[in-house]
Coordinates of C-alpha atoms in Angstrom, one line a residue:
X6 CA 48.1 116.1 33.4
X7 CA 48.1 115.2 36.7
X8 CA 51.8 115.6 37.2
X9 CA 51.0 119.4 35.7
X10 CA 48.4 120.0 38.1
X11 CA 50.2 118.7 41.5
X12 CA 53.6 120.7 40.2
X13 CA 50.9 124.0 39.9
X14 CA 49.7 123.6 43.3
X15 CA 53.1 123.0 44.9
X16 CA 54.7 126.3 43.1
X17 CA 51.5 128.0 44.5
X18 CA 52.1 126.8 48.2
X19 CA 54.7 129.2 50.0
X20 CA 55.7 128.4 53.4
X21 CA 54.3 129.8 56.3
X22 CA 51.3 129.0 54.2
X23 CA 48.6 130.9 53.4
X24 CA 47.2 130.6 50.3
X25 CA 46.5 133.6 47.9
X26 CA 44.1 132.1 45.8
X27 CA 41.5 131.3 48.6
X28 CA 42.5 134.1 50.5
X29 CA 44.2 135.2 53.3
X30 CA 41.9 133.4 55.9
X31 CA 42.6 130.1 54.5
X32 CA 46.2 127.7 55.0
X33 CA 47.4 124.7 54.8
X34 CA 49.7 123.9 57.7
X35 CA 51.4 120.9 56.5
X36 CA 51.9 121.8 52.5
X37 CA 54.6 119.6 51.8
X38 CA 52.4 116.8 51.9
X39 CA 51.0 117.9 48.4
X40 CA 54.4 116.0 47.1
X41 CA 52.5 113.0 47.6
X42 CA 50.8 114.1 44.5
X43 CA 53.8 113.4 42.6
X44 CA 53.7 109.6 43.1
X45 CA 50.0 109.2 41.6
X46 CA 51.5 109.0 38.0
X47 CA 53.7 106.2 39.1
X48 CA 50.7 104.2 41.0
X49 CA 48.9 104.6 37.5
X50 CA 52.0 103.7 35.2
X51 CA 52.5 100.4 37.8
X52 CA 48.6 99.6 37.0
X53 CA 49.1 99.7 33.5
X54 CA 52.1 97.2 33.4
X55 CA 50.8 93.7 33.7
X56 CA 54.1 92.1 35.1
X57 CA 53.5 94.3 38.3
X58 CA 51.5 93.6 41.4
X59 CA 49.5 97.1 42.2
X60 CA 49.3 96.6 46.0
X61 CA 48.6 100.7 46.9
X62 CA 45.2 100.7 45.6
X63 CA 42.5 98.4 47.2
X64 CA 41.6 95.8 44.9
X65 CA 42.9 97.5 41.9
X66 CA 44.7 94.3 40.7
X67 CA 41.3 93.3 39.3
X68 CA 41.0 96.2 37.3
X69 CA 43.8 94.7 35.2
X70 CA 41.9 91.1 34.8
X71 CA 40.9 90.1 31.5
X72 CA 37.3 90.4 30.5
X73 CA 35.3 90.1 27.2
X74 CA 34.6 93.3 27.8
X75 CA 36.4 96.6 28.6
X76 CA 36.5 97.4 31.8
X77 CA 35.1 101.0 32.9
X78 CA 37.2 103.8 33.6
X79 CA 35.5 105.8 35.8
X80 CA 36.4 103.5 38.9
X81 CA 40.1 104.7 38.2
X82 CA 39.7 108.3 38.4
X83 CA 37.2 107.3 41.4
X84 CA 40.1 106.3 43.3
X85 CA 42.9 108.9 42.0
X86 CA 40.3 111.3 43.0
X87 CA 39.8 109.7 46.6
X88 CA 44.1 109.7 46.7
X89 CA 44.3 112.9 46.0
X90 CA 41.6 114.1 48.5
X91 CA 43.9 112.4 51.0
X92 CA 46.8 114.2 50.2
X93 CA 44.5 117.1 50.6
X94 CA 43.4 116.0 54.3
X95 CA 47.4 115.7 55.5
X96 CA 48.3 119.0 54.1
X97 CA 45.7 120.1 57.0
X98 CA 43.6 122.8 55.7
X99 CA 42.9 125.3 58.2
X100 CA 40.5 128.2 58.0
X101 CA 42.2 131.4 60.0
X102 CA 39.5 133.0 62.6
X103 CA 41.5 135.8 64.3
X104 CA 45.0 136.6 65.5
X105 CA 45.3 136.9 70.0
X106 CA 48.5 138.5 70.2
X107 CA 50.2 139.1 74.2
X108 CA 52.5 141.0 75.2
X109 CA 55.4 140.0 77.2
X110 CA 57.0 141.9 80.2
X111 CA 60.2 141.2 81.6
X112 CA 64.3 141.7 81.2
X113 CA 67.2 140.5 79.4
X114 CA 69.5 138.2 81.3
X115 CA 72.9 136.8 80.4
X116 CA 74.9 134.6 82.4
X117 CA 78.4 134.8 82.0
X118 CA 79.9 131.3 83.1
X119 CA 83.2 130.2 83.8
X120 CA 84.6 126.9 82.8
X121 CA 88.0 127.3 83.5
X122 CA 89.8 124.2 85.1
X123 CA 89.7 125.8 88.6
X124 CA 86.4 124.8 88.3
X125 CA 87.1 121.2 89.0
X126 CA 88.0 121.9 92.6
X127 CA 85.7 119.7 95.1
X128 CA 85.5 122.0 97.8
X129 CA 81.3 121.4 97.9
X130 CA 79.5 119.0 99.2
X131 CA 76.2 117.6 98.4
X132 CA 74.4 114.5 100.0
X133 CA 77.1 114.2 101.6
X134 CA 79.6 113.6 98.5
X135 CA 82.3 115.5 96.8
X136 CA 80.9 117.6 93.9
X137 CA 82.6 120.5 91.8
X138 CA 82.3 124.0 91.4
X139 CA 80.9 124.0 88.2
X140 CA 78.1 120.9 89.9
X141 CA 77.6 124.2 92.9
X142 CA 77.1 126.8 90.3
X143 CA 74.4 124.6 88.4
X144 CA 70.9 125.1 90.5
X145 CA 72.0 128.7 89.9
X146 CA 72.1 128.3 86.5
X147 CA 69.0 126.3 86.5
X148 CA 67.6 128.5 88.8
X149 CA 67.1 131.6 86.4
X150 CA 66.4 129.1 83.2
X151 CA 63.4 127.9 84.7
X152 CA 62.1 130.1 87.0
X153 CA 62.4 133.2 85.0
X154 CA 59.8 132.1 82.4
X155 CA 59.2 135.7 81.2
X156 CA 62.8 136.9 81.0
X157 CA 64.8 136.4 77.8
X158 CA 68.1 134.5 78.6
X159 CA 71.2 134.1 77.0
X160 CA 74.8 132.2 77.9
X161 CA 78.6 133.0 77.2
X162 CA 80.7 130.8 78.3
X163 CA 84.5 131.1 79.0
X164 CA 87.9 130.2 80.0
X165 CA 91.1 130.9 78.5
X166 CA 88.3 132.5 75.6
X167 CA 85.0 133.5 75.8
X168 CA 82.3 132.6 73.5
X169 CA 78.6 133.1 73.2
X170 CA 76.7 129.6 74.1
X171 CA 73.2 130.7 73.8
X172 CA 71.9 134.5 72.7
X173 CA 69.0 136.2 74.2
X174 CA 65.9 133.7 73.7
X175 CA 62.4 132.9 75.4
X176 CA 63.1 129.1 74.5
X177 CA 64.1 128.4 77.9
X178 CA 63.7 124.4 77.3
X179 CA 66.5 124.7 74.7
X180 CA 68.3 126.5 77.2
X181 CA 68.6 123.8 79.4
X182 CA 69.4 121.2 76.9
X183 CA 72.4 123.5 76.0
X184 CA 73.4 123.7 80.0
X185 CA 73.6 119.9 80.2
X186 CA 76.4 120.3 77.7
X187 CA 78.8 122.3 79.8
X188 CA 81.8 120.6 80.8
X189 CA 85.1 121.8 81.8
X190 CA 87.4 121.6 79.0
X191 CA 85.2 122.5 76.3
X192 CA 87.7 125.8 76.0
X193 CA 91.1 126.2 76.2
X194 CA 92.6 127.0 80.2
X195 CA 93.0 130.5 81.5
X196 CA 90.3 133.1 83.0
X197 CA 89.0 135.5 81.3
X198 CA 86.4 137.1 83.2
X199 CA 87.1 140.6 81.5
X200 CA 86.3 139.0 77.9
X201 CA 83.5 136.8 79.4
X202 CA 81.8 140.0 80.6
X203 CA 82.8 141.9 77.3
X204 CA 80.8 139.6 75.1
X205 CA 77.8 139.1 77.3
X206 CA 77.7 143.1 77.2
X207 CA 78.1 143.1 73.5
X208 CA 75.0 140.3 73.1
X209 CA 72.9 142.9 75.1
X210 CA 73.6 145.7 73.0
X211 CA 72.7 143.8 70.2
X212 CA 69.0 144.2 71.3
X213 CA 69.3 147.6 73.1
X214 CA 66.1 149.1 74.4
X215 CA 67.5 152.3 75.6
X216 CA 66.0 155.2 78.2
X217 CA 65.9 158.7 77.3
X218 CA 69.1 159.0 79.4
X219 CA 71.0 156.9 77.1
X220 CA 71.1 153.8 79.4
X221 CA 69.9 150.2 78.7
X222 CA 66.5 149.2 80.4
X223 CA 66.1 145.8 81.9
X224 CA 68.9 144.2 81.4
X225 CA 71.8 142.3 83.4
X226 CA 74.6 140.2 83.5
X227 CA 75.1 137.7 86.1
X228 CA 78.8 136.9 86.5
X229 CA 79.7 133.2 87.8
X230 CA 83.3 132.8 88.4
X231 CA 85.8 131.2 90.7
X232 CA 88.8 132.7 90.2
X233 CA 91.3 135.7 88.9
X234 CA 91.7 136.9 85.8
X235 CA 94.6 135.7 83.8
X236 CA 93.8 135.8 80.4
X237 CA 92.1 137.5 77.6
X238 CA 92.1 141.6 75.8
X239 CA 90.0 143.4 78.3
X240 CA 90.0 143.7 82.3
X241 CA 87.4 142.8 83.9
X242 CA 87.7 146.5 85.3
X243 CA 87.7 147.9 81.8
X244 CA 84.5 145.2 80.9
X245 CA 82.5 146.8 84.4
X246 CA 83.6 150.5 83.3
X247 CA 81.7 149.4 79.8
X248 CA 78.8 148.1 82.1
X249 CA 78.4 151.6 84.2
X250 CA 78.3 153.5 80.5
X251 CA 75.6 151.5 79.3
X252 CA 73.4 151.2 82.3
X253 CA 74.1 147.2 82.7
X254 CA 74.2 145.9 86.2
X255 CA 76.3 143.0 86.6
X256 CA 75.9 140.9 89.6
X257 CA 78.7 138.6 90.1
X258 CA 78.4 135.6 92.0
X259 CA 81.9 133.6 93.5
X260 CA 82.2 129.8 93.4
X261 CA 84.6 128.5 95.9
X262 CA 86.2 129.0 99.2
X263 CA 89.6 130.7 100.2
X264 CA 92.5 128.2 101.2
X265 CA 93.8 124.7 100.4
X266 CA 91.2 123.0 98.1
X267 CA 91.0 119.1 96.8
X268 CA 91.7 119.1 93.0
X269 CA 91.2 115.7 90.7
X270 CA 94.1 114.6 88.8
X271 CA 93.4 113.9 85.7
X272 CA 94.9 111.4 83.1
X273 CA 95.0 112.2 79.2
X274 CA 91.3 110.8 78.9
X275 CA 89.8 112.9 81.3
X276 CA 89.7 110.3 84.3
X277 CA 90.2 110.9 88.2
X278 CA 93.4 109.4 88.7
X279 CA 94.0 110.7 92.4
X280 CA 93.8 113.9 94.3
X281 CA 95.9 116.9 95.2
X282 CA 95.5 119.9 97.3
X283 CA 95.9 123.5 95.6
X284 CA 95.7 127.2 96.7
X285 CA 92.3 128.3 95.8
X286 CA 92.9 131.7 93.7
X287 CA 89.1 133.7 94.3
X288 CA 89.3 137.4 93.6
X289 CA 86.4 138.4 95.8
X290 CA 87.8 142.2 96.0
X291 CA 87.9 142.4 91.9
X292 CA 84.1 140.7 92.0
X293 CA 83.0 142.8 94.7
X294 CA 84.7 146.2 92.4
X295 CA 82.8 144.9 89.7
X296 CA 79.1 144.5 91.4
X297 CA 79.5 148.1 92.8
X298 CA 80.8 149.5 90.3
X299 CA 77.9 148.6 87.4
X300 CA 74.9 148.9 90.1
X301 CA 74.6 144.9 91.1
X302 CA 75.4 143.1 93.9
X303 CA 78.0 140.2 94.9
X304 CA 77.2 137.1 96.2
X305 CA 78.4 133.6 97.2
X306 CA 77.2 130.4 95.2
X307 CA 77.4 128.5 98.7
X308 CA 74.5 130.9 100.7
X309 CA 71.0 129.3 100.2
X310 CA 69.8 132.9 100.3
X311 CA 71.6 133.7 96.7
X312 CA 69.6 132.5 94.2
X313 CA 66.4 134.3 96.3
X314 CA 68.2 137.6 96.7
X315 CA 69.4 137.4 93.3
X316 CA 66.3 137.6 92.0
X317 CA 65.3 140.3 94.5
X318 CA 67.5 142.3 93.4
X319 CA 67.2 142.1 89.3
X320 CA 62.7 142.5 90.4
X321 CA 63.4 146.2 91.6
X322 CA 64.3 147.2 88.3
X323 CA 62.1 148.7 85.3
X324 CA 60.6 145.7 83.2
X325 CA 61.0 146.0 79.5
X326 CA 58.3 145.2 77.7
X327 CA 58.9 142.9 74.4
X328 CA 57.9 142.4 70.9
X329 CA 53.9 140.8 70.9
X330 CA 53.6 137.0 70.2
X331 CA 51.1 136.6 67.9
X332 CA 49.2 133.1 68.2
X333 CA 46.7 132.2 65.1
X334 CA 42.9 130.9 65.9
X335 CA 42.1 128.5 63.4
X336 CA 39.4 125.4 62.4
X337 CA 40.6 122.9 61.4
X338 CA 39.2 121.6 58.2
X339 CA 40.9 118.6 56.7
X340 CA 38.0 115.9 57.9
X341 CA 36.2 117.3 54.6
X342 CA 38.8 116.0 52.3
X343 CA 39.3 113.5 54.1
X344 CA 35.6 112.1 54.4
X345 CA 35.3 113.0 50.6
X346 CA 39.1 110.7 50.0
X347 CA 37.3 107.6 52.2
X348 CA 34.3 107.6 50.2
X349 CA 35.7 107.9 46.9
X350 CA 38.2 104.9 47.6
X351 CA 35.3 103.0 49.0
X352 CA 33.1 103.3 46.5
X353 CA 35.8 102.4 43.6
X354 CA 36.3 99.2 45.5
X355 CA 33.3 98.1 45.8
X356 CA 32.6 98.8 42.5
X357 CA 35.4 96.6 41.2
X358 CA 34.3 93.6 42.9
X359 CA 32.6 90.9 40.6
X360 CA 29.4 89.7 41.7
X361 CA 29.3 86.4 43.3
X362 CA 27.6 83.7 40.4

């Protein structure tokens, strides 16, 4: 019977949780809990074997001791009632008071990021050591994760291919857990800038809010590069003509410096073996075509003014405003079950206790 009952309530229970039979004002926030329920048949069936120690239920072992008399049962459903009141308790009954929904202003970001090997050239400092261009490009990155609170933010990443790390979300903390994983080498060598802008353009469009004109409000790409484009199906000039069609600014910012650059030697697992000296390939003309072409602006990752101006620059244009977040005002109400559970266990222990003679 009680295996019937607890099966009844967990077919009635459908996540996200309120409950139709008590109404829509009522939930349980943590309903998978009443599973529990489906263990009280075993804690009985244990009890009734004599060969087994019943440990779950407070001095329920002497409900089992031999006696010239029967021994009553209403101590027994005393404490399956108090059990089950427990159960009740950690399934967190909630009674729902109102609804506070806010709405959200703000744009849609994506940061196209490249992770080609250039980006291993050591032509930064920091502190006074050595660090990378992808190490340069990262308070950037950082920069507009957690400063931008109100913006959604999505990444693409690429190389010899371009892929979508992140799509457009407000969870800006998973974000940056996702940025602590880039790493050069994660895609295979080349730049594709043109496919890298492509896809960041096609993640947009996949939540278009669109003008009267036809053009997409509030949203951007911001382009960080170091190099040329060598690889991939479309030009970067033939992703930036996309970008003027749909209204998308792209503001592109170069990592690196002209010249003879130091470059790590690496072995086969991944380890500094020495250093050489290469020709640094930036295409500051092509990123500079792009940025006026699509309505941004260029900039270089190694001018303390960027990530400020950048942000200038994206706060002159129309916010969008977004879907409402709706956040639920409720009471919590599980200390009644739980108060009721307590007592009932109480008392069925207590009143299994032989008097002293």
């Amino acid at each position: 019977m009680l295996l019937a009952t607890a099966t009844h309530t967990l077919l009635s229970l459908a996540p996200p949780l309120p409950l139709a039979a008590l109404g829509s004002s009522f939930r349980f926030a943590t309903p998978w809990w009443f599973l529990a329920l489906l263990l009280l048949p075993l804690v009985f069936w244990l009890r009734g074997r004599r060969r087994v120690p019943v440990l779950i239920i407070p001095f329920s072992a002497a409900w089992a001791r031999p006696s010239q008399r029967a021994a009553p049962r209403w101590p027994v459903g005393l404490a399956a009632l108090g059990l089950a009141a427990l159960v009740v308790a950690l399934a967190r009954p909630q009674r729902i008071e109102g609804r506070h929904e806010v709405n959200t202003r703000g744009y849609d970001i994506m940061l196209a990021i490249d992770l080609s090997g250039s980006m291993l050239a050591e032509d930064y400092e920091s502190r006074g050591a050595r660090i990378n261009r992808l190490q340069a490009i990262k308070p950037v990155i950082q920069a507009f994760i957690n400063e931008r609170r109100s913006d959604r933010i999505g990444i693409v990443v690429f190389a010899g291919r371009a892929y979508t790390m992140a799509p457009l979300t407000f969870d800006h903390d998973w974000l940056a857990r996702q940025t602590g994983r880039l790493k050069i080498g994660l895609i295979e060598d080349g730049t594709a800038i043109g496919d890298g802008l492509g896809i960041a353009l096609t993640r947009l469009e996949q939540s278009a809010r669109m003008a009267d004109d036809g053009q997409r409000q509030g949203a951007f790409v911001v382009l960080l590069t170091d190099g040329a484009n060598n690889r991939g199906a479309l030009s970067p000039e033939q992703a930036a003509q996309i970008a003027r069609a749909r209204g998308i600014p792209v503001y592109t910012i170069g990592a690196g410096r002209n010249g003879l650059v130091p470059m790590p030697v690496l072995d086969a697992q991944g380890n500094t073996v020495g250093m050489r000296q290469v020709i640094s390939d930036l295409d500051e003309d092509s990123l500079q075509t792009i940025a006026q072409l699509t309505g941004g602006r260029y900039f270089r990752a190694d001018r303390s003014s960027t990530i400020r101006d950048a942000f200038a620059e994206i706060d002159r244009a129309r916010k969008i405003e977004f879907q409402a977040t709706s956040y639920l005002l409720t009471r919590e109400l599980f200390w009644w079950p739980a108060a009721l559970g307590l007592g009932a266990l109480l008392l069925a222990a207590l009143s299994t206790r032989r008097p002293i003679a």
